[in-house]
Amino acid sequence: MNRRGISIIIPCFNAGRYLIEAVSSVHEQPFECLYECIVIDDGSTDPETLEALQEIEAAGDTKVVRMKTNKGAQYARNVGLRSAMYDYILGIDADDCLNTDPTILKLGTYADRAIQVLEDRPDVAFTYSITCMFGNFNGYTISAYPVTATQILHKHHAATSIIYRKEDAFQAGLYNESILKWQDWSFAVSLLNARFKQNKGNEIHFFETPYYLYRIHDNPSRISSRNVSERKFTKLTIEQNIEIFKSTFPGLNVDEITDKVMGSKPDKLTDLLYVAANNIQTALEMAKQRGYRLTSDIEPTNIP
């Protein structure tokens, strides 16, 4: 039975100092749709997190699923997906938040707007929005521009905070638990490949509104801080979604496709140019936030 609404899944491992803020940001959303907030405790051990989980559970408005041992974020996300009651899914990291600023939400919540797009347009694979950083650094992430499925396959960024159909996630085989880094990109690729194999559209809808807040902090255990081989996990993603990659890179074997994908990953200047092509004001704000300056080691100083 279809259930129109959104299940918001928050995997948590020893992130208690941030978890209550993440959960509160969900419940403070002025949703028009039905929703549920699911926290997956991935075997947390530190007292601060255990206390936060107990407080959240006692409040009674959040489903808390406890795992006895740490299995990793991908496993925890899959536990959340299997327990989700609604048709649409949004993932939030335990140290991040949804934006609760009323001026940002005046056109509707991220979930309400995304569900409407996904209902009206079956050709859309998923939606995402601008992400704004906070904490140790404030400003937009470098991926603040619309991407296409083809760009995703060329290693453009895919966000944690995409909103997608639960049925597509199950068709894709859920999150790949062997992917230890670049998990968001790998999962987005798997959604695109599952839809490609069913001859469904793979449009991606972008909201030029900072609905998602990404916390910058010095936690060395954060997945993005892990020192692992990007090529290894890129190749694994390609192997497991070979149909769409073979279509995009005809005549190439897996290693050759991996080289192409790795070689086409945009650097920060290229990303900034994509931002500027979409919205010059956003690009100028981003350049100012980051203190960017155009310099060159080879350009003569006497040319205009």
PDB file of C-alpha atoms in Angstrom:
ATOM      1  CA  MET A   1       0.000   0.000   0.000  1.00  0.00           C
ATOM      2  CA  ASN A   2       1.371   3.406  -0.964  1.00  0.00           C
ATOM      3  CA  ARG A   3       1.853   5.886   1.851  1.00  0.00           C
ATOM      4  CA  ARG A   4       2.402   9.489   0.818  1.00  0.00           C
ATOM      5  CA  GLY A   5       4.906  10.996   3.192  1.00  0.00           C
ATOM      6  CA  ILE A   6       8.588  11.067   3.993  1.00  0.00           C
ATOM      7  CA  SER A   7      10.766   8.902   6.204  1.00  0.00           C
ATOM      8  CA  ILE A   8      13.811  10.806   7.446  1.00  0.00           C
ATOM      9  CA  ILE A   9      16.633   8.448   8.392  1.00  0.00           C
ATOM     10  CA  ILE A  10      19.485   9.490  10.690  1.00  0.00           C
ATOM     11  CA  PRO A  11      22.263   6.925  11.247  1.00  0.00           C
ATOM     12  CA  CYS A  12      24.229   7.675  14.412  1.00  0.00           C
ATOM     13  CA  PHE A  13      27.468   6.336  15.832  1.00  0.00           C
ATOM     14  CA  ASN A  14      28.850   8.227  18.835  1.00  0.00           C
ATOM     15  CA  ALA A  15      27.540  11.572  17.553  1.00  0.00           C
ATOM     16  CA  GLY A  16      25.533  12.410  20.651  1.00  0.00           C
ATOM     17  CA  ARG A  17      26.775  15.973  20.963  1.00  0.00           C
ATOM     18  CA  TYR A  18      25.015  16.802  17.671  1.00  0.00           C
ATOM     19  CA  LEU A  19      22.189  14.276  17.460  1.00  0.00           C
ATOM     20  CA  ILE A  20      19.524  16.149  19.423  1.00  0.00           C
ATOM     21  CA  GLU A  21      20.033  19.211  17.220  1.00  0.00           C
ATOM     22  CA  ALA A  22      19.642  17.077  14.085  1.00  0.00           C
ATOM     23  CA  VAL A  23      16.442  15.461  15.347  1.00  0.00           C
ATOM     24  CA  SER A  24      15.016  18.790  16.536  1.00  0.00           C
ATOM     25  CA  SER A  25      15.627  20.305  13.100  1.00  0.00           C
ATOM     26  CA  VAL A  26      13.369  17.603  11.645  1.00  0.00           C
ATOM     27  CA  HIS A  27      10.528  18.108  14.106  1.00  0.00           C
ATOM     28  CA  GLU A  28      10.692  21.899  13.699  1.00  0.00           C
ATOM     29  CA  GLN A  29       9.885  21.639   9.976  1.00  0.00           C
ATOM     30  CA  PRO A  30       6.384  22.940   9.112  1.00  0.00           C
ATOM     31  CA  PHE A  31       5.609  19.832   7.070  1.00  0.00           C
ATOM     32  CA  GLU A  32       2.345  19.536   5.192  1.00  0.00           C
ATOM     33  CA  CYS A  33       3.102  15.906   4.361  1.00  0.00           C
ATOM     34  CA  LEU A  34       3.130  13.041   6.816  1.00  0.00           C
ATOM     35  CA  TYR A  35       6.576  12.251   8.139  1.00  0.00           C
ATOM     36  CA  GLU A  36       8.549  10.108  10.513  1.00  0.00           C
ATOM     37  CA  CYS A  37      12.026  10.545  11.961  1.00  0.00           C
ATOM     38  CA  ILE A  38      14.049   7.349  12.378  1.00  0.00           C
ATOM     39  CA  VAL A  39      17.344   7.315  14.292  1.00  0.00           C
ATOM     40  CA  ILE A  40      19.472   4.224  13.766  1.00  0.00           C
ATOM     41  CA  ASP A  41      21.903   3.797  16.662  1.00  0.00           C
ATOM     42  CA  ASP A  42      24.834   2.031  15.017  1.00  0.00           C
ATOM     43  CA  GLY A  43      26.156   0.446  18.217  1.00  0.00           C
ATOM     44  CA  SER A  44      27.139   3.699  19.946  1.00  0.00           C
ATOM     45  CA  THR A  45      29.287   3.335  23.058  1.00  0.00           C
ATOM     46  CA  ASP A  46      30.021   6.798  24.438  1.00  0.00           C
ATOM     47  CA  PRO A  47      27.915   8.035  27.385  1.00  0.00           C
ATOM     48  CA  GLU A  48      26.981  11.343  25.725  1.00  0.00           C
ATOM     49  CA  THR A  49      25.397   9.559  22.768  1.00  0.00           C
ATOM     50  CA  LEU A  50      23.639   6.976  24.921  1.00  0.00           C
ATOM     51  CA  GLU A  51      22.160   9.790  27.012  1.00  0.00           C
ATOM     52  CA  ALA A  52      21.042  11.673  23.890  1.00  0.00           C
ATOM     53  CA  LEU A  53      19.412   8.536  22.485  1.00  0.00           C
ATOM     54  CA  GLN A  54      17.580   7.983  25.751  1.00  0.00           C
ATOM     55  CA  GLU A  55      16.327  11.582  25.732  1.00  0.00           C
ATOM     56  CA  ILE A  56      15.138  11.297  22.118  1.00  0.00           C
ATOM     57  CA  GLU A  57      13.427   7.982  22.797  1.00  0.00           C
ATOM     58  CA  ALA A  58      11.685   9.386  25.873  1.00  0.00           C
ATOM     59  CA  ALA A  59      10.255  12.298  23.867  1.00  0.00           C
ATOM     60  CA  GLY A  60       8.187   9.769  21.928  1.00  0.00           C
ATOM     61  CA  ASP A  61       8.165  11.494  18.526  1.00  0.00           C
ATOM     62  CA  THR A  62      11.149   9.681  17.003  1.00  0.00           C
ATOM     63  CA  LYS A  63      11.599   6.015  16.180  1.00  0.00           C
ATOM     64  CA  VAL A  64      14.914   4.797  17.633  1.00  0.00           C
ATOM     65  CA  VAL A  65      16.322   1.526  16.318  1.00  0.00           C
ATOM     66  CA  ARG A  66      19.260   0.196  18.340  1.00  0.00           C
ATOM     67  CA  MET A  67      21.920  -2.096  16.919  1.00  0.00           C
ATOM     68  CA  LYS A  68      24.073  -4.105  19.306  1.00  0.00           C
ATOM     69  CA  THR A  69      27.311  -3.642  17.364  1.00  0.00           C
ATOM     70  CA  ASN A  70      28.721  -1.064  14.977  1.00  0.00           C
ATOM     71  CA  LYS A  71      28.013  -2.114  11.381  1.00  0.00           C
ATOM     72  CA  GLY A  72      28.751   1.115   9.514  1.00  0.00           C
ATOM     73  CA  ALA A  73      26.680   3.955   8.091  1.00  0.00           C
ATOM     74  CA  GLN A  74      25.579   2.054   4.979  1.00  0.00           C
ATOM     75  CA  TYR A  75      24.247  -0.865   7.022  1.00  0.00           C
ATOM     76  CA  ALA A  76      22.477   1.559   9.370  1.00  0.00           C
ATOM     77  CA  ARG A  77      20.870   3.385   6.446  1.00  0.00           C
ATOM     78  CA  ASN A  78      19.574   0.080   5.118  1.00  0.00           C
ATOM     79  CA  VAL A  79      18.092  -0.753   8.518  1.00  0.00           C
ATOM     80  CA  GLY A  80      16.319   2.596   8.343  1.00  0.00           C
ATOM     81  CA  LEU A  81      15.056   1.957   4.824  1.00  0.00           C
ATOM     82  CA  ARG A  82      13.661  -1.429   5.794  1.00  0.00           C
ATOM     83  CA  SER A  83      11.779   0.104   8.709  1.00  0.00           C
ATOM     84  CA  ALA A  84      10.551   3.186   6.806  1.00  0.00           C
ATOM     85  CA  MET A  85       6.779   3.471   6.427  1.00  0.00           C
ATOM     86  CA  TYR A  86       6.571   6.217   3.793  1.00  0.00           C
ATOM     87  CA  ASP A  87       7.141   6.324   0.032  1.00  0.00           C
ATOM     88  CA  TYR A  88       9.853   8.978   0.023  1.00  0.00           C
ATOM     89  CA  ILE A  89      13.198   9.001   1.805  1.00  0.00           C
ATOM     90  CA  LEU A  90      15.604  11.655   3.054  1.00  0.00           C
ATOM     91  CA  GLY A  91      18.857  10.806   4.789  1.00  0.00           C
ATOM     92  CA  ILE A  92      20.522  13.132   7.288  1.00  0.00           C
ATOM     93  CA  ASP A  93      23.886  12.612   8.943  1.00  0.00           C
ATOM     94  CA  ALA A  94      23.702  12.804  12.734  1.00  0.00           C
ATOM     95  CA  ASP A  95      26.002  15.827  12.866  1.00  0.00           C
ATOM     96  CA  ASP A  96      24.048  17.794  10.240  1.00  0.00           C
ATOM     97  CA  CYS A  97      20.657  19.543  10.279  1.00  0.00           C
ATOM     98  CA  LEU A  98      17.743  20.649   8.166  1.00  0.00           C
ATOM     99  CA  ASN A  99      17.424  24.401   7.796  1.00  0.00           C
ATOM    100  CA  THR A 100      14.690  25.760  10.087  1.00  0.00           C
ATOM    101  CA  ASP A 101      14.943  29.419   9.034  1.00  0.00           C
ATOM    102  CA  PRO A 102      11.360  30.599   8.260  1.00  0.00           C
ATOM    103  CA  THR A 103      12.601  32.788   5.396  1.00  0.00           C
ATOM    104  CA  ILE A 104      14.128  29.701   3.759  1.00  0.00           C
ATOM    105  CA  LEU A 105      10.949  27.677   4.278  1.00  0.00           C
ATOM    106  CA  LYS A 106       8.490  30.312   3.051  1.00  0.00           C
ATOM    107  CA  LEU A 107       7.895  28.429  -0.223  1.00  0.00           C
ATOM    108  CA  GLY A 108       7.499  25.127   1.613  1.00  0.00           C
ATOM    109  CA  THR A 109       9.714  22.551   3.249  1.00  0.00           C
ATOM    110  CA  TYR A 110      12.294  20.618   1.298  1.00  0.00           C
ATOM    111  CA  ALA A 111      10.287  17.413   1.775  1.00  0.00           C
ATOM    112  CA  ASP A 112       6.964  18.878   0.652  1.00  0.00           C
ATOM    113  CA  ARG A 113       8.449  20.441  -2.461  1.00  0.00           C
ATOM    114  CA  ALA A 114      10.461  17.335  -3.337  1.00  0.00           C
ATOM    115  CA  ILE A 115       7.483  15.001  -2.968  1.00  0.00           C
ATOM    116  CA  GLN A 116       5.435  17.225  -5.262  1.00  0.00           C
ATOM    117  CA  VAL A 117       8.167  17.123  -7.910  1.00  0.00           C
ATOM    118  CA  LEU A 118       8.570  13.351  -7.653  1.00  0.00           C
ATOM    119  CA  GLU A 119       4.797  12.846  -7.909  1.00  0.00           C
ATOM    120  CA  ASP A 120       4.370  15.226 -10.833  1.00  0.00           C
ATOM    121  CA  ARG A 121       7.427  14.033 -12.733  1.00  0.00           C
ATOM    122  CA  PRO A 122       8.043  10.282 -12.897  1.00  0.00           C
ATOM    123  CA  ASP A 123      11.111  11.016 -15.049  1.00  0.00           C
ATOM    124  CA  VAL A 124      12.911  12.565 -12.048  1.00  0.00           C
ATOM    125  CA  ALA A 125      15.188  10.126 -10.225  1.00  0.00           C
ATOM    126  CA  PHE A 126      15.799  12.280  -7.161  1.00  0.00           C
ATOM    127  CA  THR A 127      15.944  15.856  -5.922  1.00  0.00           C
ATOM    128  CA  TYR A 128      18.543  17.787  -3.992  1.00  0.00           C
ATOM    129  CA  SER A 129      19.200  21.335  -2.840  1.00  0.00           C
ATOM    130  CA  ILE A 130      21.997  23.741  -2.098  1.00  0.00           C
ATOM    131  CA  THR A 131      23.876  22.722   1.038  1.00  0.00           C
ATOM    132  CA  CYS A 132      25.148  25.375   3.425  1.00  0.00           C
ATOM    133  CA  MET A 133      28.065  24.668   5.759  1.00  0.00           C
ATOM    134  CA  PHE A 134      28.153  25.777   9.389  1.00  0.00           C
ATOM    135  CA  GLY A 135      30.356  25.223  12.423  1.00  0.00           C
ATOM    136  CA  ASN A 136      34.071  25.692  11.727  1.00  0.00           C
ATOM    137  CA  PHE A 137      33.278  27.222   8.309  1.00  0.00           C
ATOM    138  CA  ASN A 138      30.248  29.032   6.955  1.00  0.00           C
ATOM    139  CA  GLY A 139      29.239  29.092   3.306  1.00  0.00           C
ATOM    140  CA  TYR A 140      27.857  27.064   0.417  1.00  0.00           C
ATOM    141  CA  THR A 141      29.374  23.735  -0.541  1.00  0.00           C
ATOM    142  CA  ILE A 142      31.140  23.725  -3.900  1.00  0.00           C
ATOM    143  CA  SER A 143      28.376  21.580  -5.448  1.00  0.00           C
ATOM    144  CA  ALA A 144      25.766  24.362  -5.380  1.00  0.00           C
ATOM    145  CA  TYR A 145      24.634  23.865  -8.975  1.00  0.00           C
ATOM    146  CA  PRO A 146      22.254  21.610 -10.952  1.00  0.00           C
ATOM    147  CA  VAL A 147      23.767  18.343 -12.153  1.00  0.00           C
ATOM    148  CA  THR A 148      22.649  15.826 -14.748  1.00  0.00           C
ATOM    149  CA  ALA A 149      22.806  12.046 -14.552  1.00  0.00           C
ATOM    150  CA  THR A 150      25.668  12.125 -17.058  1.00  0.00           C
ATOM    151  CA  GLN A 151      27.615  14.497 -14.821  1.00  0.00           C
ATOM    152  CA  ILE A 152      27.050  12.221 -11.819  1.00  0.00           C
ATOM    153  CA  LEU A 153      28.517   9.362 -13.855  1.00  0.00           C
ATOM    154  CA  HIS A 154      31.526  11.608 -14.513  1.00  0.00           C
ATOM    155  CA  LYS A 155      32.078  11.947 -10.728  1.00  0.00           C
ATOM    156  CA  HIS A 156      30.287  15.210 -10.082  1.00  0.00           C
ATOM    157  CA  HIS A 157      29.133  15.459  -6.486  1.00  0.00           C
ATOM    158  CA  ALA A 158      26.011  13.705  -5.197  1.00  0.00           C
ATOM    159  CA  ALA A 159      24.686  14.877  -1.853  1.00  0.00           C
ATOM    160  CA  THR A 160      23.756  12.903   1.253  1.00  0.00           C
ATOM    161  CA  SER A 161      20.499  14.821   1.338  1.00  0.00           C
ATOM    162  CA  ILE A 162      18.865  13.688  -1.898  1.00  0.00           C
ATOM    163  CA  ILE A 163      15.170  12.861  -1.644  1.00  0.00           C
ATOM    164  CA  TYR A 164      14.194   9.747  -3.576  1.00  0.00           C
ATOM    165  CA  ARG A 165      11.502   7.100  -3.892  1.00  0.00           C
ATOM    166  CA  LYS A 166      11.774   4.172  -1.505  1.00  0.00           C
ATOM    167  CA  GLU A 167      10.829   1.754  -4.289  1.00  0.00           C
ATOM    168  CA  ASP A 168      13.816   2.962  -6.337  1.00  0.00           C
ATOM    169  CA  ALA A 169      16.148   2.257  -3.422  1.00  0.00           C
ATOM    170  CA  PHE A 170      14.921  -1.327  -3.184  1.00  0.00           C
ATOM    171  CA  GLN A 171      15.199  -1.750  -6.957  1.00  0.00           C
ATOM    172  CA  ALA A 172      18.809  -0.537  -6.618  1.00  0.00           C
ATOM    173  CA  GLY A 173      19.609  -3.082  -3.922  1.00  0.00           C
ATOM    174  CA  LEU A 174      19.749  -0.465  -1.136  1.00  0.00           C
ATOM    175  CA  TYR A 175      23.031   1.079   0.032  1.00  0.00           C
ATOM    176  CA  ASN A 176      26.136  -0.933  -0.818  1.00  0.00           C
ATOM    177  CA  GLU A 177      27.610  -1.854   2.555  1.00  0.00           C
ATOM    178  CA  SER A 178      31.074  -2.525   1.094  1.00  0.00           C
ATOM    179  CA  ILE A 179      31.497   1.121   0.029  1.00  0.00           C
ATOM    180  CA  LEU A 180      33.455   2.856   2.805  1.00  0.00           C
ATOM    181  CA  LYS A 181      33.758   6.342   1.287  1.00  0.00           C
ATOM    182  CA  TRP A 182      32.076   8.332  -1.509  1.00  0.00           C
ATOM    183  CA  GLN A 183      28.933   6.535  -0.345  1.00  0.00           C
ATOM    184  CA  ASP A 184      26.544   9.266  -1.454  1.00  0.00           C
ATOM    185  CA  TRP A 185      27.919   9.236  -4.995  1.00  0.00           C
ATOM    186  CA  SER A 186      27.832   5.443  -5.147  1.00  0.00           C
ATOM    187  CA  PHE A 187      24.221   5.310  -3.950  1.00  0.00           C
ATOM    188  CA  ALA A 188      23.095   7.994  -6.403  1.00  0.00           C
ATOM    189  CA  VAL A 189      24.720   5.994  -9.207  1.00  0.00           C
ATOM    190  CA  SER A 190      22.882   2.854  -8.095  1.00  0.00           C
ATOM    191  CA  LEU A 191      19.539   4.694  -8.197  1.00  0.00           C
ATOM    192  CA  LEU A 192      20.296   5.940 -11.702  1.00  0.00           C
ATOM    193  CA  ASN A 193      21.363   2.490 -12.880  1.00  0.00           C
ATOM    194  CA  ALA A 194      18.278   0.774 -11.468  1.00  0.00           C
ATOM    195  CA  ARG A 195      16.045   3.243 -13.280  1.00  0.00           C
ATOM    196  CA  PHE A 196      18.131   2.983 -16.459  1.00  0.00           C
ATOM    197  CA  LYS A 197      17.613  -0.795 -16.517  1.00  0.00           C
ATOM    198  CA  GLN A 198      13.847  -0.217 -16.276  1.00  0.00           C
ATOM    199  CA  ASN A 199      13.877   2.400 -19.062  1.00  0.00           C
ATOM    200  CA  LYS A 200      12.824   5.117 -16.629  1.00  0.00           C
ATOM    201  CA  GLY A 201      13.880   8.734 -16.885  1.00  0.00           C
ATOM    202  CA  ASN A 202      16.892   9.955 -14.948  1.00  0.00           C
ATOM    203  CA  GLU A 203      16.320  13.669 -14.602  1.00  0.00           C
ATOM    204  CA  ILE A 204      17.597  15.295 -11.409  1.00  0.00           C
ATOM    205  CA  HIS A 205      15.723  18.216  -9.854  1.00  0.00           C
ATOM    206  CA  PHE A 206      17.675  20.974  -8.100  1.00  0.00           C
ATOM    207  CA  PHE A 207      16.263  23.392  -5.524  1.00  0.00           C
ATOM    208  CA  GLU A 208      18.256  26.604  -5.371  1.00  0.00           C
ATOM    209  CA  THR A 209      17.497  26.918  -1.674  1.00  0.00           C
ATOM    210  CA  PRO A 210      19.834  25.912   1.193  1.00  0.00           C
ATOM    211  CA  TYR A 211      17.571  23.344   2.814  1.00  0.00           C
ATOM    212  CA  TYR A 212      20.428  21.211   4.181  1.00  0.00           C
ATOM    213  CA  LEU A 213      23.057  22.319   6.711  1.00  0.00           C
ATOM    214  CA  TYR A 214      26.397  20.484   6.716  1.00  0.00           C
ATOM    215  CA  ARG A 215      28.428  20.801   9.893  1.00  0.00           C
ATOM    216  CA  ILE A 216      32.177  21.355   9.563  1.00  0.00           C
ATOM    217  CA  HIS A 217      34.084  20.048  12.572  1.00  0.00           C
ATOM    218  CA  ASP A 218      37.309  18.293  13.477  1.00  0.00           C
ATOM    219  CA  ASN A 219      35.975  14.800  14.132  1.00  0.00           C
ATOM    220  CA  PRO A 220      38.555  12.409  12.619  1.00  0.00           C
ATOM    221  CA  SER A 221      36.028   9.552  12.603  1.00  0.00           C
ATOM    222  CA  ARG A 222      33.805  11.273  10.031  1.00  0.00           C
ATOM    223  CA  ILE A 223      33.555   9.172   6.881  1.00  0.00           C
ATOM    224  CA  SER A 224      34.807  12.027   4.691  1.00  0.00           C
ATOM    225  CA  SER A 225      38.059  12.049   6.704  1.00  0.00           C
ATOM    226  CA  ARG A 226      38.962   8.427   5.966  1.00  0.00           C
ATOM    227  CA  ASN A 227      42.150   7.774   4.034  1.00  0.00           C
ATOM    228  CA  VAL A 228      41.029   5.118   1.566  1.00  0.00           C
ATOM    229  CA  SER A 229      41.484   4.570  -2.162  1.00  0.00           C
ATOM    230  CA  GLU A 230      39.056   6.624  -4.228  1.00  0.00           C
ATOM    231  CA  ARG A 231      39.876   4.593  -7.317  1.00  0.00           C
ATOM    232  CA  LYS A 232      39.086   1.321  -5.535  1.00  0.00           C
ATOM    233  CA  PHE A 233      35.594   2.394  -4.512  1.00  0.00           C
ATOM    234  CA  THR A 234      34.929   4.146  -7.808  1.00  0.00           C
ATOM    235  CA  LYS A 235      35.782   0.948  -9.669  1.00  0.00           C
ATOM    236  CA  LEU A 236      33.609  -1.116  -7.325  1.00  0.00           C
ATOM    237  CA  THR A 237      30.674   1.220  -7.960  1.00  0.00           C
ATOM    238  CA  ILE A 238      31.209   0.948 -11.716  1.00  0.00           C
ATOM    239  CA  GLU A 239      31.389  -2.861 -11.593  1.00  0.00           C
ATOM    240  CA  GLN A 240      28.132  -3.063  -9.665  1.00  0.00           C
ATOM    241  CA  ASN A 241      26.345  -0.602 -11.957  1.00  0.00           C
ATOM    242  CA  ILE A 242      27.991  -1.592 -15.197  1.00  0.00           C
ATOM    243  CA  GLU A 243      24.886  -1.249 -17.402  1.00  0.00           C
ATOM    244  CA  ILE A 244      24.636   2.530 -17.201  1.00  0.00           C
ATOM    245  CA  PHE A 245      28.411   2.987 -17.388  1.00  0.00           C
ATOM    246  CA  LYS A 246      28.679   0.771 -20.490  1.00  0.00           C
ATOM    247  CA  SER A 247      25.993   2.909 -22.096  1.00  0.00           C
ATOM    248  CA  THR A 248      27.808   6.115 -21.178  1.00  0.00           C
ATOM    249  CA  PHE A 249      31.303   4.845 -22.065  1.00  0.00           C
ATOM    250  CA  PRO A 250      30.712   2.385 -24.936  1.00  0.00           C
ATOM    251  CA  GLY A 251      33.526   0.063 -25.955  1.00  0.00           C
ATOM    252  CA  LEU A 252      35.569   0.504 -22.771  1.00  0.00           C
ATOM    253  CA  ASN A 253      36.357  -2.110 -20.124  1.00  0.00           C
ATOM    254  CA  VAL A 254      35.926  -1.513 -16.387  1.00  0.00           C
ATOM    255  CA  ASP A 255      39.470  -0.239 -15.818  1.00  0.00           C
ATOM    256  CA  GLU A 256      39.220   2.121 -18.781  1.00  0.00           C
ATOM    257  CA  ILE A 257      35.849   3.404 -17.572  1.00  0.00           C
ATOM    258  CA  THR A 258      37.324   3.905 -14.098  1.00  0.00           C
ATOM    259  CA  ASP A 259      40.157   5.958 -15.583  1.00  0.00           C
ATOM    260  CA  LYS A 260      37.659   8.070 -17.536  1.00  0.00           C
ATOM    261  CA  VAL A 261      35.454   8.650 -14.501  1.00  0.00           C
ATOM    262  CA  MET A 262      38.364   9.514 -12.224  1.00  0.00           C
ATOM    263  CA  GLY A 263      39.849  11.795 -14.873  1.00  0.00           C
ATOM    264  CA  SER A 264      36.608  13.698 -15.371  1.00  0.00           C
ATOM    265  CA  LYS A 265      36.001  14.490 -11.692  1.00  0.00           C
ATOM    266  CA  PRO A 266      35.747  18.291 -11.505  1.00  0.00           C
ATOM    267  CA  ASP A 267      38.248  20.298  -9.493  1.00  0.00           C
ATOM    268  CA  LYS A 268      37.085  23.247  -7.398  1.00  0.00           C
ATOM    269  CA  LEU A 269      37.628  25.778 -10.173  1.00  0.00           C
ATOM    270  CA  THR A 270      35.496  23.726 -12.557  1.00  0.00           C
ATOM    271  CA  ASP A 271      32.804  23.368  -9.897  1.00  0.00           C
ATOM    272  CA  LEU A 272      32.861  27.128  -9.329  1.00  0.00           C
ATOM    273  CA  LEU A 273      32.415  27.728 -13.059  1.00  0.00           C
ATOM    274  CA  TYR A 274      29.369  25.430 -13.044  1.00  0.00           C
ATOM    275  CA  VAL A 275      27.987  27.408 -10.099  1.00  0.00           C
ATOM    276  CA  ALA A 276      28.588  30.657 -12.009  1.00  0.00           C
ATOM    277  CA  ALA A 277      26.910  29.308 -15.146  1.00  0.00           C
ATOM    278  CA  ASN A 278      23.804  28.618 -13.087  1.00  0.00           C
ATOM    279  CA  ASN A 279      23.855  31.642 -10.763  1.00  0.00           C
ATOM    280  CA  ILE A 280      26.627  34.222 -10.909  1.00  0.00           C
ATOM    281  CA  GLN A 281      25.587  35.762  -7.581  1.00  0.00           C
ATOM    282  CA  THR A 282      25.949  32.432  -5.781  1.00  0.00           C
ATOM    283  CA  ALA A 283      29.382  31.967  -7.357  1.00  0.00           C
ATOM    284  CA  LEU A 284      30.495  35.443  -6.272  1.00  0.00           C
ATOM    285  CA  GLU A 285      29.269  34.798  -2.727  1.00  0.00           C
ATOM    286  CA  MET A 286      31.094  31.468  -2.681  1.00  0.00           C
ATOM    287  CA  ALA A 287      34.335  33.024  -3.934  1.00  0.00           C
ATOM    288  CA  LYS A 288      34.094  35.680  -1.225  1.00  0.00           C
ATOM    289  CA  GLN A 289      33.285  33.131   1.493  1.00  0.00           C
ATOM    290  CA  ARG A 290      36.363  31.097   0.568  1.00  0.00           C
ATOM    291  CA  GLY A 291      38.693  34.003  -0.146  1.00  0.00           C
ATOM    292  CA  TYR A 292      39.325  32.848  -3.715  1.00  0.00           C
ATOM    293  CA  ARG A 293      41.742  34.876  -5.853  1.00  0.00           C
ATOM    294  CA  LEU A 294      42.696  34.278  -9.471  1.00  0.00           C
ATOM    295  CA  THR A 295      46.471  33.764  -9.603  1.00  0.00           C
ATOM    296  CA  SER A 296      48.883  32.099 -11.992  1.00  0.00           C
ATOM    297  CA  ASP A 297      52.497  30.922 -11.854  1.00  0.00           C
ATOM    298  CA  ILE A 298      53.019  31.464 -15.586  1.00  0.00           C
ATOM    299  CA  GLU A 299      50.920  34.496 -16.513  1.00  0.00           C
ATOM    300  CA  PRO A 300      53.046  37.613 -17.224  1.00  0.00           C
ATOM    301  CA  THR A 301      52.319  40.463 -14.851  1.00  0.00           C
ATOM    302  CA  ASN A 302      52.205  43.050 -17.650  1.00  0.00           C
ATOM    303  CA  ILE A 303      49.231  41.665 -19.600  1.00  0.00           C
ATOM    304  CA  PRO A 304      45.638  42.865 -19.116  1.00  0.00           C
TER     305      PRO A 304
END
